[in-house]
Short mmCIF file of C-alpha atoms in Angstrom, two decimals:
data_model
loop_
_atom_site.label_atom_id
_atom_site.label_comp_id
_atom_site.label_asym_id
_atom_site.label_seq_id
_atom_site.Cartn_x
_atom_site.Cartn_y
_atom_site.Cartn_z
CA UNK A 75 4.46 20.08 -9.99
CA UNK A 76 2.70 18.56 -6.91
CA UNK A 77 3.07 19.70 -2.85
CA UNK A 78 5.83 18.82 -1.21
CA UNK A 79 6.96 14.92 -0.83
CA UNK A 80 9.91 14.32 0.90
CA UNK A 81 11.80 16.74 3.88
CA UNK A 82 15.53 16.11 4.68
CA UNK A 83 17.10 18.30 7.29
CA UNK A 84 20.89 18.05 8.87
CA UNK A 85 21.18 14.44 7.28
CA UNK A 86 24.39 13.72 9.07
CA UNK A 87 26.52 9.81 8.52
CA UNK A 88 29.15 9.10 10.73
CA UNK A 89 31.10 5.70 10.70
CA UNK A 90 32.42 5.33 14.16
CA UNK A 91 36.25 5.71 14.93
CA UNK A 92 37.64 2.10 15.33
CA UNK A 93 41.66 0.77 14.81
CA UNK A 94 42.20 2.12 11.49
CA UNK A 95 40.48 5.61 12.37
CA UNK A 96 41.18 7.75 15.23
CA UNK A 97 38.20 9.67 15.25
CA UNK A 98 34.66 9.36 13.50
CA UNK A 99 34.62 9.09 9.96
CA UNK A 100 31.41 12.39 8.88
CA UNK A 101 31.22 11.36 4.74
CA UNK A 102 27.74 13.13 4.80
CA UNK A 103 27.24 16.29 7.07
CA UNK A 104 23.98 18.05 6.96
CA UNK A 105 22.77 17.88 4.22
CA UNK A 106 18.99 19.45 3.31
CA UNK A 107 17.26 18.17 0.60
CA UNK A 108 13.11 19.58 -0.62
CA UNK A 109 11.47 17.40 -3.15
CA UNK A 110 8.15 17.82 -4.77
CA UNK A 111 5.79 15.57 -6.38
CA UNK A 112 6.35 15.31 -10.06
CA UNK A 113 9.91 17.22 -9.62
CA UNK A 114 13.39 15.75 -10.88
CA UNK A 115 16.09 16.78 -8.45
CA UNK A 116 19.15 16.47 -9.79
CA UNK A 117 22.37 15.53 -6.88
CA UNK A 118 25.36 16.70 -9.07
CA UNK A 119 29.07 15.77 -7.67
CA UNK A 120 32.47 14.32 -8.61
CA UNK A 121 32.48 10.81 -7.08
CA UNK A 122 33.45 10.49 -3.46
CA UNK A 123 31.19 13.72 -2.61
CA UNK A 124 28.43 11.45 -1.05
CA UNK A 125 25.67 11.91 -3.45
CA UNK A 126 24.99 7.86 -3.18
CA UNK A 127 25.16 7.34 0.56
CA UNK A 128 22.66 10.08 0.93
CA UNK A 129 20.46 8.30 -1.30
CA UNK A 130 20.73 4.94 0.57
CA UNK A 131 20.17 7.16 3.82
CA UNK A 132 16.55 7.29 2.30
CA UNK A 133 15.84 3.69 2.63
CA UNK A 134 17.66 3.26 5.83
CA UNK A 135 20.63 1.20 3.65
CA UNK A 136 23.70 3.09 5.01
CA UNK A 137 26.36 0.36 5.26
CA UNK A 138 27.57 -1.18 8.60
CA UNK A 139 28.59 0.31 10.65
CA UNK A 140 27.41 3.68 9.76
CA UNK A 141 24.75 5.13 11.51
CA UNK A 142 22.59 7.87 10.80
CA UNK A 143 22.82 11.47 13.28
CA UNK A 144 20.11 11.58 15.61
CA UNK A 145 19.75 15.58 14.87
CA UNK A 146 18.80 13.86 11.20
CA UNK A 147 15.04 14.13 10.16
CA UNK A 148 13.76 12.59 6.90
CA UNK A 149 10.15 12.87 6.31
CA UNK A 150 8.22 11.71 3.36
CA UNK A 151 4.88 13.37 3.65
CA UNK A 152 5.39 14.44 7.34
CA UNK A 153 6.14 10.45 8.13
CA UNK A 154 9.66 10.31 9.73
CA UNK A 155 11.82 7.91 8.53
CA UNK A 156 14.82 7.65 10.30
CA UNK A 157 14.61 5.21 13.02
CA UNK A 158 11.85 2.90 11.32
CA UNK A 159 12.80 -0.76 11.23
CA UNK A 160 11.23 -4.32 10.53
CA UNK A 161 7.66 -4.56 9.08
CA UNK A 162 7.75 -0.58 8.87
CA UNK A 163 10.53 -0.09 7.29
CA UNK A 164 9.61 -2.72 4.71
CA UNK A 165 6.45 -0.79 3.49
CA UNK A 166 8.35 2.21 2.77
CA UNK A 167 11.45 0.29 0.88
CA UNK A 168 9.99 -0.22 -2.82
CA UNK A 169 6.56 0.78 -1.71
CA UNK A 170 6.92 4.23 -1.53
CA UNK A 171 10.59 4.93 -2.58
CA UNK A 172 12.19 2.58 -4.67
CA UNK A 173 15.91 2.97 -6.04
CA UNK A 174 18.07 1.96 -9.17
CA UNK A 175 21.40 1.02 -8.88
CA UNK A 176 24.88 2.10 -10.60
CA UNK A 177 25.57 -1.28 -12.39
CA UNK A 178 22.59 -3.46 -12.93
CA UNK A 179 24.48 -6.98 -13.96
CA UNK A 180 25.93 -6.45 -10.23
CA UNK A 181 22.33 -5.50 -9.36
CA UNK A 182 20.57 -8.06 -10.72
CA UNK A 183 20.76 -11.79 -9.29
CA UNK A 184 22.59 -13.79 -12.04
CA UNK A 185 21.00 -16.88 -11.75
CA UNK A 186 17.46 -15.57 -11.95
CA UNK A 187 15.21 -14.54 -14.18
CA UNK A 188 14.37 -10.96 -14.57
CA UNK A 189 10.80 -12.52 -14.59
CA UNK A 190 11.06 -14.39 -11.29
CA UNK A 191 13.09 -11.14 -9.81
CA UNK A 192 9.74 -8.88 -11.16
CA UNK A 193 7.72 -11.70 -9.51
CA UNK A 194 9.24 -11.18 -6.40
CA UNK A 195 8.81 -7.51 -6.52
CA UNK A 196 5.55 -7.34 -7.33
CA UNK A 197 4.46 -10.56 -4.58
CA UNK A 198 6.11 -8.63 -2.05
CA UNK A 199 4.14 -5.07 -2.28
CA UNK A 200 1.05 -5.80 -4.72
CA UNK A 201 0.16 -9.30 -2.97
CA UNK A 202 -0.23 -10.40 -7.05
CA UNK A 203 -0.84 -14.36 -8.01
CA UNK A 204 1.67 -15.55 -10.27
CA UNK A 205 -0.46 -15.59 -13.62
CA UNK A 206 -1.18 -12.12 -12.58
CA UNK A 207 2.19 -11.30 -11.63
CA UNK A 208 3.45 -12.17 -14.98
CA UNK A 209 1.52 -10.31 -16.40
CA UNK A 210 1.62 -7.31 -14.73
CA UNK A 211 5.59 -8.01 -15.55
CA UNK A 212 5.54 -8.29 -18.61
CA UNK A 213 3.35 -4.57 -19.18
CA UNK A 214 6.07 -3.38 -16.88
CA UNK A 215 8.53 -3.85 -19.36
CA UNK A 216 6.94 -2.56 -22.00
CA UNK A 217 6.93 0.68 -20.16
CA UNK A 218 10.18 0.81 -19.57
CA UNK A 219 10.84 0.06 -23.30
CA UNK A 220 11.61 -3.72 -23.63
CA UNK A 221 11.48 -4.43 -27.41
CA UNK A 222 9.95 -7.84 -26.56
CA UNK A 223 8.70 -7.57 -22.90
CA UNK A 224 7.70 -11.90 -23.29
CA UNK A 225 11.22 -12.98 -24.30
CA UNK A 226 13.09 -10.44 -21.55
CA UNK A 227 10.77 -11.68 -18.80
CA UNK A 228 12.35 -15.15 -19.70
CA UNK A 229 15.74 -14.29 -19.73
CA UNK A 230 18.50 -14.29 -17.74
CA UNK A 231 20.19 -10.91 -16.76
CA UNK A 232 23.60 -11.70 -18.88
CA UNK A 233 21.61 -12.47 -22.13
CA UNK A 234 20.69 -8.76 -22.16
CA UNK A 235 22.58 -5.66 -23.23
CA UNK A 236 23.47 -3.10 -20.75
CA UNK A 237 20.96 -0.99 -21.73
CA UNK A 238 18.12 -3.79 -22.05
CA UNK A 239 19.44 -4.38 -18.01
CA UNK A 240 18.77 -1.09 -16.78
CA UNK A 241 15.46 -1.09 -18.28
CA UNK A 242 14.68 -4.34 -16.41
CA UNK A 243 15.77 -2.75 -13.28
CA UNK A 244 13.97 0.15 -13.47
CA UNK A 245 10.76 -1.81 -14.17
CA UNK A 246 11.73 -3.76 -10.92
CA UNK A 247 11.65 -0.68 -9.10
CA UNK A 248 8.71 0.35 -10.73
CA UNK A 249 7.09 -2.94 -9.05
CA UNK A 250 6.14 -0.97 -6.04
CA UNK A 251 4.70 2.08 -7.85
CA UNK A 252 6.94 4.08 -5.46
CA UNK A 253 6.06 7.85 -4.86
CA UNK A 254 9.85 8.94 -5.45
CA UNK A 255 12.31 6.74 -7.93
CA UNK A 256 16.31 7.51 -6.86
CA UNK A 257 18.02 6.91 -9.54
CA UNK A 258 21.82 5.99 -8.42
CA UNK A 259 23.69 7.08 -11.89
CA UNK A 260 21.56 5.30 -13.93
CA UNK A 261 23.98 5.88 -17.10
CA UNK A 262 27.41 5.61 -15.75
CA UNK A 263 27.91 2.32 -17.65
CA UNK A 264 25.95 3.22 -21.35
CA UNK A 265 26.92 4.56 -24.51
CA UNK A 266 25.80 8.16 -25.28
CA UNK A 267 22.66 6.75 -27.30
CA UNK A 268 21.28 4.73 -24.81
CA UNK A 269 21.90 7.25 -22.37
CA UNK A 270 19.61 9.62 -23.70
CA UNK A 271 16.96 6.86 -24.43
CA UNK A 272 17.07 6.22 -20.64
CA UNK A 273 17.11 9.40 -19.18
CA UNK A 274 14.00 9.94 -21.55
CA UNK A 275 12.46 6.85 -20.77
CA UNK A 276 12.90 7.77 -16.52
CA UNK A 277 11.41 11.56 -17.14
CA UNK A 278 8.09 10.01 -19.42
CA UNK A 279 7.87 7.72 -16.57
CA UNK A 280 7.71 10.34 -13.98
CA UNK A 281 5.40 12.59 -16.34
CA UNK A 282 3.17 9.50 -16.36
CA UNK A 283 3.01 8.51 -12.82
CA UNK A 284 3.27 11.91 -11.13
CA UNK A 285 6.34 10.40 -9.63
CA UNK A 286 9.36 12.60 -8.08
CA UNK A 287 12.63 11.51 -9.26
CA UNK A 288 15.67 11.96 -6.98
CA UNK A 289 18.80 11.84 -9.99
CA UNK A 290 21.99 10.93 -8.80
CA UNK A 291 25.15 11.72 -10.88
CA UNK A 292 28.49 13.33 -11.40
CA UNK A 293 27.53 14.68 -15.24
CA UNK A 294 25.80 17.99 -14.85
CA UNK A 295 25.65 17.60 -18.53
CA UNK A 296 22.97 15.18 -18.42
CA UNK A 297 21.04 17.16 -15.98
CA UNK A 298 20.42 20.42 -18.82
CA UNK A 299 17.11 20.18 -19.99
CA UNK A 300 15.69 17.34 -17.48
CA UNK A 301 15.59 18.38 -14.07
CA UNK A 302 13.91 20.91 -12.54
CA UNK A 303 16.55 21.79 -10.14
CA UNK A 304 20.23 21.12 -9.37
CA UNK A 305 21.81 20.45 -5.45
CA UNK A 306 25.59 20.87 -6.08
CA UNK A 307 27.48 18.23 -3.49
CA UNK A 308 31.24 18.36 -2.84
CA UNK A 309 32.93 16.52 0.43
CA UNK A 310 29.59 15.60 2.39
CA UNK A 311 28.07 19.54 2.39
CA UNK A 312 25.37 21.07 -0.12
CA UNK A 313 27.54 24.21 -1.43
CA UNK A 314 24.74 24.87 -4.09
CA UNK A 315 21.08 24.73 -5.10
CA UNK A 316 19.46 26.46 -8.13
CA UNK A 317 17.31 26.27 -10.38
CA UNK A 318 18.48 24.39 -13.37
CA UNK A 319 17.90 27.09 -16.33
CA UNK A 320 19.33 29.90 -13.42
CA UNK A 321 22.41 27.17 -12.38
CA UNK A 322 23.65 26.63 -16.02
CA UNK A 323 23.05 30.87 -16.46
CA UNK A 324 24.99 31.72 -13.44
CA UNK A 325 26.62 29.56 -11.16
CA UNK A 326 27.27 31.02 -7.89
CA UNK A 327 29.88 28.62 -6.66
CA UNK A 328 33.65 28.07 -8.06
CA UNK A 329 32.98 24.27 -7.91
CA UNK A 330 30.06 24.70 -10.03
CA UNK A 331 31.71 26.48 -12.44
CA UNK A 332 34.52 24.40 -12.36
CA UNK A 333 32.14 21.64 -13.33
CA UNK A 334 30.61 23.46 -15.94
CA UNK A 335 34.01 24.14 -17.67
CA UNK A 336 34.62 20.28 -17.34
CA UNK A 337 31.54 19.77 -20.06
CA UNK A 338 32.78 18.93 -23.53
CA UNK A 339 31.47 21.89 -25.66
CA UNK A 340 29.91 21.14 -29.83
CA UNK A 341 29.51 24.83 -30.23
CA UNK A 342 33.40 26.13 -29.70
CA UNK A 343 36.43 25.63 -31.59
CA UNK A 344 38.64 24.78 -28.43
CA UNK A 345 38.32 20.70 -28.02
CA UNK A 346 40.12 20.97 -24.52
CA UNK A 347 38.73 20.08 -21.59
CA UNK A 348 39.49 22.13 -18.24
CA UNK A 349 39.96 19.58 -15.15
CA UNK A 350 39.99 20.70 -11.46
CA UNK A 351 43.23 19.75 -9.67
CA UNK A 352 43.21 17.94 -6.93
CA UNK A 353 40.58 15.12 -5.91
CA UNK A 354 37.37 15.27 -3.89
CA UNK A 355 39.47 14.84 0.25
CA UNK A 356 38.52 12.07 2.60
CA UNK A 357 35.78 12.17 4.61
CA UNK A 358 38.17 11.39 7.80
CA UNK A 359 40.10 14.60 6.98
CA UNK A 360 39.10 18.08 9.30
CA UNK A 361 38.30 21.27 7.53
CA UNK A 362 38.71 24.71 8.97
CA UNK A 363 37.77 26.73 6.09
CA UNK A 364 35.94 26.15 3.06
CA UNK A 365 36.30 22.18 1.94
CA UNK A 366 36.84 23.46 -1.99
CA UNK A 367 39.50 25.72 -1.14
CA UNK A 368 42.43 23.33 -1.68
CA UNK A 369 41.73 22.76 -5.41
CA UNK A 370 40.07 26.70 -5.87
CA UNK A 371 41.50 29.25 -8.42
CA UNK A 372 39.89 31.54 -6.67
CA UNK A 373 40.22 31.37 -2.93
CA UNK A 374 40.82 34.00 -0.86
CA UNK A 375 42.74 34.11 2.31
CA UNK A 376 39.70 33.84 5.10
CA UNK A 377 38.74 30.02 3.02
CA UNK A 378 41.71 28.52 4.65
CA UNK A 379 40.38 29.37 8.23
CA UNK A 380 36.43 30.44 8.22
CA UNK A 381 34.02 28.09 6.67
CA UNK A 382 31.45 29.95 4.31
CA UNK A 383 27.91 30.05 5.85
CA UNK A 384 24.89 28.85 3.12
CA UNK A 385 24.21 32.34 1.00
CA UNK A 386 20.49 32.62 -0.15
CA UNK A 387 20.26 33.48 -3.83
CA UNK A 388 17.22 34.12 -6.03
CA UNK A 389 14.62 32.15 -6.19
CA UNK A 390 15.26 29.97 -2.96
CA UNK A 391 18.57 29.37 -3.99
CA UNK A 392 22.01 28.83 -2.22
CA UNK A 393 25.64 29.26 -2.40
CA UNK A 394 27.97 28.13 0.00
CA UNK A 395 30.80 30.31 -0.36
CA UNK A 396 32.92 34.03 0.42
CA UNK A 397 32.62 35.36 -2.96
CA UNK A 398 29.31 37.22 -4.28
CA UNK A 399 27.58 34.89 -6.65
CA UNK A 400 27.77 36.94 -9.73
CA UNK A 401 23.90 38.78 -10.86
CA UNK A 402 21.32 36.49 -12.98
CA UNK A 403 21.06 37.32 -15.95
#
């Protein structure tokens, strides 16, 4: 794994208080976030947590009117971020980072090519001639996997499969040859199969490039045995990062091991699924204690009125919570 890449510290969002909202609306609150070159971060979280508007944070897409904190820093290799606009902010967008979205056919412009939308891509940051572009398109998809790179260059997002989309839009992201590749639940909408292709198709990808892969999702059991660490997310805070071999050992946080328990399981007898009551509260809503101690089994009195401080564990992790993370193993 490479030095360190990208630096976010006390990433706060706040959508301002207007008629439907008395006060201002904090879906993200300071959030830290370390990534190295060649690493796969995984951002684990039921949805609602904030997991994707921290990723758009990144590129400066946070929706109108939301506004990043100014106590927020974001640094990719000691550049700051936040506050770039225009011509600056353009060579970072798909130059440097580059994201995939949730749903491609929503990502993808219908009446397009994926050809002409690769074209545009790779005009925009590599400055390529159209013969050239083309054919720099075309050897994109291959990499991503395209069983006939020619014909899916030609063809229009809806005469592709859901997983032949998502490999189209990652090769659009690709364009750029970005430093750092978020990947927005790149799965959500695929079958188990092509699931796995894809998720092995994004970490050859980063092996290959020397990449860093930012991985977005609310399945921690896609994350096993691909990322290099876990960040735990639940109501706008961080209330965990581990490693992901020491995470999946012993979690240190009761919404982590909720979430573990949530996994469907091949190797027991019991086919039923635990599910945590409750649902991820609204961002508008204003915490004491801990945010997780509504839906905890195993609160104690001071979560209703203290929030927990961040808890270093082994190995530069962190628990965000009153109970002693349980011994590694």
């Amino acid at each position: 794994m490479g030095g360190g890449l990208l630096e976010v510290r006390n990433l706060t969002i706040r959508f301002p208080a207007g008629r439907e909202r008395a006060s201002d609306t904090v879906p993200v609150a300071g959030v830290d976030l370390d990534l190295a070159r060649g690493e796969i971060l995984a951002l684990v979280g039921e949805s609602g947590s904030g997991k994707s508007l921290t990723g758009l944070a990144l590129l400066g897409l946070v929706p109108h009117p939301g506004r990043i904190g100014s106590e927020s820093r974001i640094r990719l290799e000691g550049q700051e971020l936040t506050g770039l606009k225009g011509e600056a902010l353009r060579a970072i967008r798909g130059r440097r980072i580059a994201m995939v979205f949730q749903d491609p056919l929503t990502s993808l412009t219908p009446v397009l090519t994926i050809g002409t939308q690769l074209r545009e891509a790779l005009t925009a940051h590599r400055k390529l001639p159209r013969a050239e572009a083309r054919r720099r398109g075309q050897a994109l998809l291959a990499e991503v996997g395209m069983p006939d790179p020619a014909t899916g260059y030609d063809a229009y997002p809806h005469e592709l499969s859901g997983g032949l989309r998502q490999r189209a839009l990652i090769a659009i992201a690709l364009a750029g040859e970005p430093e750092l590749l978020i990947a927005d639940e790149p799965t959500s909408a695929l079958d188990v199969t092509i699931q796995a292709q894809i998720l092995e198709m994004i970490d050859r990808l980063r092996a290959n490039r020397g990449m860093a892969v930012l991985l977005i999702t609310h399945d921690l059991g896609i994350v096993a045995g691909r990322a290099d660490r876990v960040v735990v997310m639940y109501a706008g805070q961080i209330i965990e990062r581990r490693a992901t071999l020491a995470l999946f050992r012993s979690p240190g946080h009761p919404y982590t091991r909720a979430l573990l328990k949530a996994i469907p399981r091949l190797d027991t007898a019991a086919l039923e699924l635990t599910t945590i009551p409750g649902s991820v509260p609204h961002p508008g809503e204003w915490w004491t204690g801990c945010r997780f101690q509504p839906r905890c089994g195993e609160a104690l009195a001071r979560c209703a009125t203290e929030n927990p401080p961040a808890v270093p564990l082994a190995a530069q992790g962190m628990s965000r919570c009153w109970l002693p993370a349980e011994p590694e193993p």
